[in-house]
Short mmCIF file of C-alpha atoms and ligand atoms in Angstrom, two decimals:
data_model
loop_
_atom_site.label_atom_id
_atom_site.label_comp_id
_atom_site.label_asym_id
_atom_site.label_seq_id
_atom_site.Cartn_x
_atom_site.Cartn_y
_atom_site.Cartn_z
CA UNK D 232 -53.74 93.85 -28.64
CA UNK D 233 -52.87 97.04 -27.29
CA UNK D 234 -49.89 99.12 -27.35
CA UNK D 235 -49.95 100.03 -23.95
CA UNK D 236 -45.72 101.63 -24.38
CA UNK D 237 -46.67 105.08 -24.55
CA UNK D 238 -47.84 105.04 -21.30
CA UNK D 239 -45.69 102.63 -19.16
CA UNK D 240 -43.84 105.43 -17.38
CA UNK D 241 -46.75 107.16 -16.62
CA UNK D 242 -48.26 104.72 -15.07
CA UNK D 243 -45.36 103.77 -13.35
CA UNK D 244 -45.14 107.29 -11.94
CA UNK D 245 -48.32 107.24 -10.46
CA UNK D 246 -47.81 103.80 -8.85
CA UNK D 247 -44.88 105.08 -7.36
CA UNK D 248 -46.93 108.22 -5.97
CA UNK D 249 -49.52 105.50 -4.17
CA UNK D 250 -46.68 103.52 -2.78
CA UNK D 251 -45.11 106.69 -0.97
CA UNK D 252 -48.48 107.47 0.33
CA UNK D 253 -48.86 103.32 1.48
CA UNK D 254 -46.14 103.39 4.59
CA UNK D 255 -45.37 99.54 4.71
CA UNK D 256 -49.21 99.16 4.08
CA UNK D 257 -50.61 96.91 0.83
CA UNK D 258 -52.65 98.30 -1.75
CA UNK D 259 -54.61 95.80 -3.42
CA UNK D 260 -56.94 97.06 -6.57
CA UNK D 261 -58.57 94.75 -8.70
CA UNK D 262 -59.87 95.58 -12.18
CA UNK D 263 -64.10 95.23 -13.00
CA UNK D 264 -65.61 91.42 -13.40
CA UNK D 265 -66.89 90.82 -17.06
CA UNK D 266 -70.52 91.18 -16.88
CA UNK D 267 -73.05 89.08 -18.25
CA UNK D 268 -75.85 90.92 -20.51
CA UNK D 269 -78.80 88.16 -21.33
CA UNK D 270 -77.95 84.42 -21.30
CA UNK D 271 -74.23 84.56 -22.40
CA UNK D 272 -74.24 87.65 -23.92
CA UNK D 273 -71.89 89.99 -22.15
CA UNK D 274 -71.45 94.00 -21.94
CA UNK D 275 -69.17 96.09 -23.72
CA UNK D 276 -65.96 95.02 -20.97
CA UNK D 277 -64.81 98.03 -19.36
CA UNK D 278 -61.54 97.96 -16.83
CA UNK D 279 -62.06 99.37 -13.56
CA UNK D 280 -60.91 103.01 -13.66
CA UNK D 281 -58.62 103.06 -10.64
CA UNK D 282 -56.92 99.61 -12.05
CA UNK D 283 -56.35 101.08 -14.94
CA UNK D 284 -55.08 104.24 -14.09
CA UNK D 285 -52.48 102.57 -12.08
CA UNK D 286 -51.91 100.12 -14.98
CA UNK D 287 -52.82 100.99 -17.86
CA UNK D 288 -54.03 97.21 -18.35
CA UNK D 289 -57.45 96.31 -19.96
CA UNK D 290 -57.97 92.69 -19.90
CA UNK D 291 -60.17 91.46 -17.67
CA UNK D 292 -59.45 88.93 -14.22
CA UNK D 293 -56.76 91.12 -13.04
CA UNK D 294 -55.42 92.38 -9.93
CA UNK D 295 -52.91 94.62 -8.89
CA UNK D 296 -50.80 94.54 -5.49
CA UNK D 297 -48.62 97.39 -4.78
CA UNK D 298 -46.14 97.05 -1.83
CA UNK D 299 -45.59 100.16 -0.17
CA UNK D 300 -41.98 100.70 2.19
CA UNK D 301 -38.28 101.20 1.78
CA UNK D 302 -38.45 99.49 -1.72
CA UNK D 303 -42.04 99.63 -2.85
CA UNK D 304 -43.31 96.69 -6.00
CA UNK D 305 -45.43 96.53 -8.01
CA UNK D 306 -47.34 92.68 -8.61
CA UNK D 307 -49.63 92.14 -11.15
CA UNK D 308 -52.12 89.24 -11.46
CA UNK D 309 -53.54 88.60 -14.81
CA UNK D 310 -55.19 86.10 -16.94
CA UNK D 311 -52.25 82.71 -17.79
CA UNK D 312 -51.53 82.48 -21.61
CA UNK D 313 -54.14 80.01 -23.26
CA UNK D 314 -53.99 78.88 -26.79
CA UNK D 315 -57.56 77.28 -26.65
CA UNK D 316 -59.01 80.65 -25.24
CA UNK D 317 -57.03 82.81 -27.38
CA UNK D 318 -58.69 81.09 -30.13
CA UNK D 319 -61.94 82.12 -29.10
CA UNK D 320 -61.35 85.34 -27.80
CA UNK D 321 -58.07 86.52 -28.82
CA UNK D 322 -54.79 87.93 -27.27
CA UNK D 323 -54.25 87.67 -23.55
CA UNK D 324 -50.77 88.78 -22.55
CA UNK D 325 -50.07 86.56 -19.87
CA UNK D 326 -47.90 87.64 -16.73
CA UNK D 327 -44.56 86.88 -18.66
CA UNK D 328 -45.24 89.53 -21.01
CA UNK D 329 -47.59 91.72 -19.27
CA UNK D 330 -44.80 92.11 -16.73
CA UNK D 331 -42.13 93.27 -19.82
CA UNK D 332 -44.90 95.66 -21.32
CA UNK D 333 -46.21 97.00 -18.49
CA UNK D 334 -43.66 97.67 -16.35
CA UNK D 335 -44.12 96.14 -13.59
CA UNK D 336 -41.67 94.07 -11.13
CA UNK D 337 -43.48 90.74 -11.15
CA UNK D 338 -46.22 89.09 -12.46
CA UNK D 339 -48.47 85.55 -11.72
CA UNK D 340 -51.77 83.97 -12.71
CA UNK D 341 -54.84 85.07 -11.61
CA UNK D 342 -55.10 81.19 -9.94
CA UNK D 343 -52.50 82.29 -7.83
CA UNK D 344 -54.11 85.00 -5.85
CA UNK D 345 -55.19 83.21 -2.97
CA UNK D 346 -52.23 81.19 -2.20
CA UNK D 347 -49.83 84.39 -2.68
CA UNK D 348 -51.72 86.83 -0.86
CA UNK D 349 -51.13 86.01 2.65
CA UNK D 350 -47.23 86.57 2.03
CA UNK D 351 -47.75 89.77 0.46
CA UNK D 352 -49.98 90.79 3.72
CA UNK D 353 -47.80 89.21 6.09
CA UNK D 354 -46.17 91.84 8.95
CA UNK D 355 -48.07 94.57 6.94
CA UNK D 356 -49.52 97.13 9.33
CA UNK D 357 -52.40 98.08 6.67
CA UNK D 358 -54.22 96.62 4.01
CA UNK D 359 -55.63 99.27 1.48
CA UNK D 360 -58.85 98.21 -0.91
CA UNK D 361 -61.76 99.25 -1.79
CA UNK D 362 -64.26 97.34 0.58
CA UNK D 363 -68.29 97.55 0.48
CA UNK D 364 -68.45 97.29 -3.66
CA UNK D 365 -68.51 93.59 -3.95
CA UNK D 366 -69.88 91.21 -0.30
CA UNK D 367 -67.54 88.11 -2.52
CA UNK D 368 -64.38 90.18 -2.74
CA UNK D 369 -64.34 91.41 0.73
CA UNK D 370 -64.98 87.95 2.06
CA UNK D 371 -61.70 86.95 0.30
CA UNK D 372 -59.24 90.04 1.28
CA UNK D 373 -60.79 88.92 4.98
CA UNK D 374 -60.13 85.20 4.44
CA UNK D 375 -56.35 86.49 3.22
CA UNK D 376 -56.40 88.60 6.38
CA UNK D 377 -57.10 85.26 8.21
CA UNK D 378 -54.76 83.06 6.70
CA UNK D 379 -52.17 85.30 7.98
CA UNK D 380 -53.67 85.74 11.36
CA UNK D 381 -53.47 81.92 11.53
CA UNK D 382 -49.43 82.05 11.48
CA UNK D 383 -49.24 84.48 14.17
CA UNK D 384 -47.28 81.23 16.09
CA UNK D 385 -44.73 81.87 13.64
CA UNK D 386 -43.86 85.27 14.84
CA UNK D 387 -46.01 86.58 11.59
CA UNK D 388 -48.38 89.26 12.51
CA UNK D 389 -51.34 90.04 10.37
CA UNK D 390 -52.62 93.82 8.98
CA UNK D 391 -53.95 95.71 11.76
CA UNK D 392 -55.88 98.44 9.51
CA UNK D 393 -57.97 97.91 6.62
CA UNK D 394 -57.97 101.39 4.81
CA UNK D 395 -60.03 102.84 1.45
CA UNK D 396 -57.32 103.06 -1.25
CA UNK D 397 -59.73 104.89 -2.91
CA UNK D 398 -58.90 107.92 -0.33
CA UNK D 399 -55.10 108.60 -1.86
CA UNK D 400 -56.37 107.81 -5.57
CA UNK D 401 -59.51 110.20 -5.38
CA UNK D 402 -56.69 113.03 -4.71
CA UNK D 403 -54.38 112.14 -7.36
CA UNK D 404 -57.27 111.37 -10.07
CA UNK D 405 -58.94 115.14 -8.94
CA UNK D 406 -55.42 116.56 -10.52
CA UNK D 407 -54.50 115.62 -14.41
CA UNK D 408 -51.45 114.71 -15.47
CA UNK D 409 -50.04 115.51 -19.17
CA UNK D 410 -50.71 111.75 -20.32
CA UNK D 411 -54.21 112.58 -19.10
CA UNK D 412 -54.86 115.74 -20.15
CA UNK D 413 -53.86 114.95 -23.89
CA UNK D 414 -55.87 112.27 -24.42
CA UNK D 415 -59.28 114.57 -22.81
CA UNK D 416 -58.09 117.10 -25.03
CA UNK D 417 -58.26 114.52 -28.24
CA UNK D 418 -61.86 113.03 -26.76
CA UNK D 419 -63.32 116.85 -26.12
CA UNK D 420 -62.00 116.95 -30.01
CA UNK D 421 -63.56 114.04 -31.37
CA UNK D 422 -67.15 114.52 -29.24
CA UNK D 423 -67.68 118.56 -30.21
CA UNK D 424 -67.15 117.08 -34.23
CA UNK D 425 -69.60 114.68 -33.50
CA UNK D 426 -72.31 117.28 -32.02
CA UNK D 427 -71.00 119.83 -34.92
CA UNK D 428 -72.41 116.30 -37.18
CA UNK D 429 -75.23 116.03 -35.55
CA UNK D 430 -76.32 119.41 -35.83
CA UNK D 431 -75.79 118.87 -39.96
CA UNK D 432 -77.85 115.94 -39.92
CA UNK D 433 -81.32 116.98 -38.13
CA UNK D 434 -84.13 117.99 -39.79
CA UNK D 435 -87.54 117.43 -39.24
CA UNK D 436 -89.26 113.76 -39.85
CA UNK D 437 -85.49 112.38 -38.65
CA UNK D 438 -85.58 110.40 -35.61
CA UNK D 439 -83.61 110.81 -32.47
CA UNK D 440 -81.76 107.27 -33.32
CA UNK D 441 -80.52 108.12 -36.47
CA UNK D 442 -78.73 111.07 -34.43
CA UNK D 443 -77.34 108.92 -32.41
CA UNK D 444 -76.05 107.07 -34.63
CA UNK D 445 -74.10 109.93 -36.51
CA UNK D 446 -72.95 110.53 -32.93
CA UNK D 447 -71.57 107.17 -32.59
CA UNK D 448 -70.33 107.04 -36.14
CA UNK D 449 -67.96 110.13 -35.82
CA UNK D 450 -66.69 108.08 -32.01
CA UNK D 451 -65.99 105.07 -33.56
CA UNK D 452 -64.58 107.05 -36.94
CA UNK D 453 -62.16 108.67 -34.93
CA UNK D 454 -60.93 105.89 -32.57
CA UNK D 455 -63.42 106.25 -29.13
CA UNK D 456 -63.81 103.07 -28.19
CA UNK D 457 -67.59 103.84 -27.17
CA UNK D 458 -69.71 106.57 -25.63
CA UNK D 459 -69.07 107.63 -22.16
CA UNK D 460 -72.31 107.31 -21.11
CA UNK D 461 -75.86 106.64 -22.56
CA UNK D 462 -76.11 109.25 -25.06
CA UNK D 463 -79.30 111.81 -24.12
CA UNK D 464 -80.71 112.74 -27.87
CA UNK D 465 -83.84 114.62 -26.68
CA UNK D 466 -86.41 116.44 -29.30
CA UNK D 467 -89.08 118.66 -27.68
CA UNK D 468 -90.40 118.06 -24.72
CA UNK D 469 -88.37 115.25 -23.83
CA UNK D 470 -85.59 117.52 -22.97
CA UNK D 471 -87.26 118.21 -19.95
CA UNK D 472 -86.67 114.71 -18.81
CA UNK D 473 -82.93 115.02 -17.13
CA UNK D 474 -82.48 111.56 -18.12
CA UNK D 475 -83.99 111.13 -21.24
CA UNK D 476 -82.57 107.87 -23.10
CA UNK D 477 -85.37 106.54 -24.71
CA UNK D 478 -84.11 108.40 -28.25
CA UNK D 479 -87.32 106.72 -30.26
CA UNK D 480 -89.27 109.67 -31.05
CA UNK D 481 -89.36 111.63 -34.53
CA UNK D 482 -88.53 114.90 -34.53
CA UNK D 483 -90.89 117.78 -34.92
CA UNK D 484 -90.64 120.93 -37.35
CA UNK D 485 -90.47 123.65 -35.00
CA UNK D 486 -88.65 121.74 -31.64
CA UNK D 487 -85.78 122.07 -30.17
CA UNK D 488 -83.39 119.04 -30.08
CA UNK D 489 -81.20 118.65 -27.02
CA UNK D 490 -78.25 116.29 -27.21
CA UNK D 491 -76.16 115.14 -24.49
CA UNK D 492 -73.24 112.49 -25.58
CA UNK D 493 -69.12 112.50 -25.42
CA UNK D 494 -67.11 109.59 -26.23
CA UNK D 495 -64.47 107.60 -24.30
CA UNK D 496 -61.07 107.72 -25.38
CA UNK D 497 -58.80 105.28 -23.86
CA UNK D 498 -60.91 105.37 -20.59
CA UNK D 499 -61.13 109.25 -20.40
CA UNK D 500 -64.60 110.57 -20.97
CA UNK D 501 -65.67 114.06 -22.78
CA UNK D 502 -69.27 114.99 -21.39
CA UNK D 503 -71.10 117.64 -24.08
CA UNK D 504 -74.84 119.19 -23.90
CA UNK D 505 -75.72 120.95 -26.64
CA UNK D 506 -79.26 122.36 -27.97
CA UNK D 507 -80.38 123.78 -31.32
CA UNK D 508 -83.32 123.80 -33.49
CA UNK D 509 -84.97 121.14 -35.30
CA UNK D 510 -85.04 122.71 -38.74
CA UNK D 511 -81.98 125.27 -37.90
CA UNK D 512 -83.81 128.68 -36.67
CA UNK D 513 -84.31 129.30 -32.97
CA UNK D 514 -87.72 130.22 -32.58
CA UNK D 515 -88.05 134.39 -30.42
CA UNK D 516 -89.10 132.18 -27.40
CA UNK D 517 -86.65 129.32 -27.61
CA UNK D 518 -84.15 131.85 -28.32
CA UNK D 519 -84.64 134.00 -25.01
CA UNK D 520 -84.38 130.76 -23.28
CA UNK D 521 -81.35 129.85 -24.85
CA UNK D 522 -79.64 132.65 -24.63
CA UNK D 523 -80.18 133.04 -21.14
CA UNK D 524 -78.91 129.17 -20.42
CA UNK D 525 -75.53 130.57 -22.79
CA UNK D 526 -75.35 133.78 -20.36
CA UNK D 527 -75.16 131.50 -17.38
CA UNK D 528 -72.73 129.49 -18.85
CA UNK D 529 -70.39 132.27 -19.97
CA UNK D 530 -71.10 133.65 -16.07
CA UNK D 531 -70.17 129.91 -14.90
CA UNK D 532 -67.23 129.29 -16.87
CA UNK D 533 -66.33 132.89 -15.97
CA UNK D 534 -65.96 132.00 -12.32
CA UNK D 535 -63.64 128.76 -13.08
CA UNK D 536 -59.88 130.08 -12.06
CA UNK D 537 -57.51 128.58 -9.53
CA UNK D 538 -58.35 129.52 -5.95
CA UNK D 539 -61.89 130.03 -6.91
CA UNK D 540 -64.32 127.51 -4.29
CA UNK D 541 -66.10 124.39 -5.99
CA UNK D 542 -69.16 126.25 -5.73
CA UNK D 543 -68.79 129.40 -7.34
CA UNK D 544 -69.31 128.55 -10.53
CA UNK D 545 -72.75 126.96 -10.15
CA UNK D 546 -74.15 129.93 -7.87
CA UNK D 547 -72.76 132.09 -10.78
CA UNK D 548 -75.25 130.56 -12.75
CA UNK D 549 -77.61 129.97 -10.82
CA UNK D 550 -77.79 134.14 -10.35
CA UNK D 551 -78.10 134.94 -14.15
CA UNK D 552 -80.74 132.22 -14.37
CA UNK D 553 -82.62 133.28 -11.67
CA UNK D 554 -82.90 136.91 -12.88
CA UNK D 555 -83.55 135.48 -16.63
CA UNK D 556 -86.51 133.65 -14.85
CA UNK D 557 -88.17 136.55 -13.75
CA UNK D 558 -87.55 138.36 -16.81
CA UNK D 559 -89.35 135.81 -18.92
CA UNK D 560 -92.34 135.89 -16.55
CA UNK D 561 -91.61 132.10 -15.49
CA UNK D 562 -90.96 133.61 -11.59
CA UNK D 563 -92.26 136.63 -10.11
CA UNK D 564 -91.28 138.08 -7.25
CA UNK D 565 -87.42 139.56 -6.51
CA UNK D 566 -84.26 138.08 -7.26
CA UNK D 567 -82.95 137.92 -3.76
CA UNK D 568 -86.62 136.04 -2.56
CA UNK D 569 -86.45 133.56 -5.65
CA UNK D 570 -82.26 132.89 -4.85
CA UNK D 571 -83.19 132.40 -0.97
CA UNK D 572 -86.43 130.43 -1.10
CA UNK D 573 -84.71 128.48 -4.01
CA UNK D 574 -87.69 128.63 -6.49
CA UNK D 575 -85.26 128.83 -9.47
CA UNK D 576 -85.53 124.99 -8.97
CA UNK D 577 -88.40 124.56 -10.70
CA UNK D 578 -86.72 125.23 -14.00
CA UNK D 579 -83.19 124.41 -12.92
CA UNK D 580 -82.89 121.50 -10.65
CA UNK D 581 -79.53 120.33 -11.05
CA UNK D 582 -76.06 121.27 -10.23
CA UNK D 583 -73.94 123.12 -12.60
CA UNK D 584 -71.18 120.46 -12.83
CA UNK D 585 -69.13 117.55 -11.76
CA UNK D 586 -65.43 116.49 -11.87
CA UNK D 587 -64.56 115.18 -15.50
CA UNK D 588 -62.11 112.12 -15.87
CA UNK D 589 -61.89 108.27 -16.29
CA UNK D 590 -65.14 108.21 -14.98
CA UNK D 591 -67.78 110.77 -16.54
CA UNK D 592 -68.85 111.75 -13.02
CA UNK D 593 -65.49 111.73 -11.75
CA UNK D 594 -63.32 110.85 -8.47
CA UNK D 595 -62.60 113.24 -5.56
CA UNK D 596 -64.39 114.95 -3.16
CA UNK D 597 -66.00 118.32 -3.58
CA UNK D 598 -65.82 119.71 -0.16
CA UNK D 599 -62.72 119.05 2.23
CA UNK D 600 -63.01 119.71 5.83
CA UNK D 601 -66.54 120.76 5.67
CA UNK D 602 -65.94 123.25 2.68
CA UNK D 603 -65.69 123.36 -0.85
CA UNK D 604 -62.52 122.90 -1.84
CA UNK D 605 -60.40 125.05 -4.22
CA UNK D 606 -60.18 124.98 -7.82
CA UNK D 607 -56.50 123.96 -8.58
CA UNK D 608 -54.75 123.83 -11.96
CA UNK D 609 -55.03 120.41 -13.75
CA UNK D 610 -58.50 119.46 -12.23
CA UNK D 611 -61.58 119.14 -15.27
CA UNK D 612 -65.18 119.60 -14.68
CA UNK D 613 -68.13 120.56 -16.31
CA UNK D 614 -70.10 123.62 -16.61
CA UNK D 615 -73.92 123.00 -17.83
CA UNK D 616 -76.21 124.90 -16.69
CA UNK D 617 -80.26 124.22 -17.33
CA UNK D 618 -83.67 125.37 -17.97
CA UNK D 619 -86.44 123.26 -18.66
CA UNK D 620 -89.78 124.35 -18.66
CA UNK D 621 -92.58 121.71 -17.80
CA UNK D 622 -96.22 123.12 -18.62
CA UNK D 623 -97.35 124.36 -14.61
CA UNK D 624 -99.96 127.14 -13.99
CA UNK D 625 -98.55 130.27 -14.27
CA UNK D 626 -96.23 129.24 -16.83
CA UNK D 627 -96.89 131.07 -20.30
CA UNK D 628 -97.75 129.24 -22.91
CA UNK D 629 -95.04 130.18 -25.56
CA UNK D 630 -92.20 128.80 -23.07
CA UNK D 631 -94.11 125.08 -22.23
CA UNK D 632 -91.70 122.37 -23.40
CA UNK D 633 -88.32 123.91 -23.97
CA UNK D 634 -85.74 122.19 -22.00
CA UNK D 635 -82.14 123.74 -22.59
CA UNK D 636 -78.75 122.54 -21.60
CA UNK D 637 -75.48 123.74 -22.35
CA UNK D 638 -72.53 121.13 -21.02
CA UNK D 639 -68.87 121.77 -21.72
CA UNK D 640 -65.40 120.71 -20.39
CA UNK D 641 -63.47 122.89 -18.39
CA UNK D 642 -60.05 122.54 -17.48
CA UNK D 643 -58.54 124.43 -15.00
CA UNK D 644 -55.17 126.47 -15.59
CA UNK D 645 -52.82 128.61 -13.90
CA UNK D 646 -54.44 131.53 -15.81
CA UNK D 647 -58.08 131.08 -15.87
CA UNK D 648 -59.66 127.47 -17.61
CA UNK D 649 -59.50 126.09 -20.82
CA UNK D 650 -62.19 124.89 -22.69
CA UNK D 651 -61.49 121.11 -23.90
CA UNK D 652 -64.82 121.04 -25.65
CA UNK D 653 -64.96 124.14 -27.46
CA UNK D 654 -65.39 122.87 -31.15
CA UNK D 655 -68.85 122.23 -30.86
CA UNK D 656 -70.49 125.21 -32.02
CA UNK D 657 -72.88 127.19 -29.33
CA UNK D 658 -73.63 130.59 -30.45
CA UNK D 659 -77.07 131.18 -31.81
CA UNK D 660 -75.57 132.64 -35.14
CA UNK D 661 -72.83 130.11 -35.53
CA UNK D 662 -75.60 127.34 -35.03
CA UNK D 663 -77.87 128.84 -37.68
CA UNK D 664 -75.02 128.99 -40.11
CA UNK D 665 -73.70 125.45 -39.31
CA UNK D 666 -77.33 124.32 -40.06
CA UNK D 667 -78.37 126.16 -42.95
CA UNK D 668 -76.56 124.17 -45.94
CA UNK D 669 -78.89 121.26 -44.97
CA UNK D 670 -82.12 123.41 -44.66
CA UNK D 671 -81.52 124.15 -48.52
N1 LIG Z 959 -73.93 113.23 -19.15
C1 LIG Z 959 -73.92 113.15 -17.76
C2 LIG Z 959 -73.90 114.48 -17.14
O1 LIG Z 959 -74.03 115.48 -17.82
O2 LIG Z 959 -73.70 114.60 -15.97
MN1 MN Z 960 -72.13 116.32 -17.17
MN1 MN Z 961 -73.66 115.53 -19.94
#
């Protein structure tokens, strides 16, 4: 069961925020269906993120309808008590007591979503939801739409706008709030000790499992309720494969090891790339590689300041990188040729970053109005710039292979950013050091 107190007011807060934005309009957000796996084996459940950020609430079969206007409410639908299922599958709170602990003003069955919903909708100008995820749940916020359409003899009259909730809660998610930014603080924490792990435990003849699983050892260790997202544990040339989740192979004396993983902590997700050497010394080629990736990331995170424009930060990057290419004799050519004809990409074909949240690639927009939008304190991203070098003609030999990423998590603040995933260790010397205990 969990303790959801902490947060009540929080959620509360932000519930409030949505209803002011509603008019006399309906907001109605479900949580994520239980999904089946094999047979009737599930998945790991995970609540719908912009349920839960309203909520707070994990259990599955739950909806929540927020009543916007002069005195806005808040009605949860969740799961009846059931002794015979909580035998099975344990605590359910049931809408008496999810409606004490969670704050909420009332609280029904699931069962009792269909016959209840065309009151709620009833002489509502809009209806907000998230259409186009699921074909079954927009054929039943329709059919509610319907029923109340079918008392318009009784002077009733029916929502004349169906609008994306998502919309209002992109903005507010693209801002954190102090409940928020604690708890990425604590999974930034827990993920850069479980790369600084990692990095103790490789050694040539390991295998890229058994890194994972120190990885997931120090999440679980430290209270993450799972990774959030596949861990990437890369040796060699599999680092050059962006999405790389195989993590079978041994690793090689010699290689580099590239490991992308963060856990989820009570829905909020840390995201962390970081790459070091197999047996603990950076090779003169691997380190010229790396070092340039690190100088595009210092010129990257450099750039991350309130005011600055979504995109300065990766074309920050994407400048030292370019230049580093043609020092290395990957490009030739000039900088300003390789920047405009965009041959960098060969070697760097991602972005530098995304928004950093309850979701790993986060809500919210990154251009408004046809431009990017402005870094504001309170929003996270990531900064990870890239270079990975697949064998090509004209490529020298003593690069072929080394694929390079170096992710963290960047909060923005009123004076500059803040750096939520800075105790995992990414200078060359401090990785040596960190690494040479279990070299012997
Ligand atoms: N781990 C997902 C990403 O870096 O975007
Ligand atoms: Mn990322
Ligand atoms: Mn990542």
């Amino acid at each position: 069961m969990q303790n959801p107190l902490p947060s009540v007011a929080v959620h509360a807060a932000r519930r409030a925020r949505l209803a002011a934005l509603l008019g006399n309009g309906v907001a109605i957000v479900p949580t994520a269906p239980e999904r089946i796996r094999n047979r009737d084996a599930h998945y790991p459940y995970r609540y719908d993120s912009y349920f839960y950020y309203l909520t707070g609430f994990r259990e599955p079969e739950a909806v929540l309808v927020l009543l916007g206007g002069d005195a806005p409410q808040s009605v949860l639908f969740c799961r009846g008590k059931n002794a015979e299922r909580e035998i099975w599958d344990g605590y359910r709170y049931g809408p008496e007591a999810a409606c004490a602990a969670f704050g909420v003003d009332a609280a029904y069955a699931i069962e009792e979503l269909d016959a209840r919903m065309p009151d709620f909708l009833a002489d509502r100008p809009a209806v907000h939801v998230h259409l186009g995820a699921d074909d079954a749940w927009d054929t039943r916020v329709l059919g509610w739409i319907n029923a109340v359409r079918g008392r318009a003899r009784s002077g009733v009259s029916a929502p004349q706008e169906i609008r994306d909730v998502r919309a209002p809660l992109d903005e507010m998610r693209l801002v954190k709030d102090e409940h928020e930014l604690a708890l990425m603080r604590r999974a930034g924490e827990i993920s850069g000790a479980a790369h600084r792990r990692a990095m103790q435990a490789a050694r040539p003849g390991a295998t890229e499992y058994e890194i994972e699983a120190v990885l997931q050892h120090e999440f679980r260790r430290c209270g993450a309720q799972a990774p959030a997202y596949t861990p990437i544990v890369a040796g060699g040339a599999n680092a050059c494969v962006l999405h790389y989740v195989d993590n079978s192979a041994p690793l090689a004396d010699g290689d580099l090891l590239l490991i992308d993983a963060g856990c989820e902590l009570d829905g909020y997700a840390s995201d962390i790339t970081r790459t070091f050497p197999v047996n603990g010394r950076f090779s003169g080629p691997q380190r010229a590689v790396y070092e340039l990736v690190l100088a595009a990331q210092a010129a990257a995170i450099a750039a991350v300041r309130p005011g600055a424009l979504w995109n300065e930060p990766h074309d920050a990057a994407v400048k030292v990188l370019a230049q580093g290419f043609l020092d290395l004799g990957l490009l030739r050519g000039t900088l300003d040729a390789v920047l405009e004809q965009e041959t960098y990409r060969q070697f760097y074909m991602h972005r530098t970053g995304h928004w950093l949240g309850l979701d790993v690639h986060d809500a919210g927009d990154y251009k408004a109005g046809g431009a990017w939008r402005e870094l504001r304190p309170g929003m996270v991203l990531t900064v990870e710039p890239g270079c990975y070098i697949r064998p090509a003609p004209g490529v020298p030999e003593a690069y072929a292979n080394i694929g390079v990423r170096i992710e963290d998590d960047v909060l923005v603040t009123a004076q500059g950013h803040d750096i939520l995933s800075a105790g995992a260790p990414k200078g060359v010397a401090e990785i040596e050091a960190l690494m040479r205990p279990a070299r012997g």
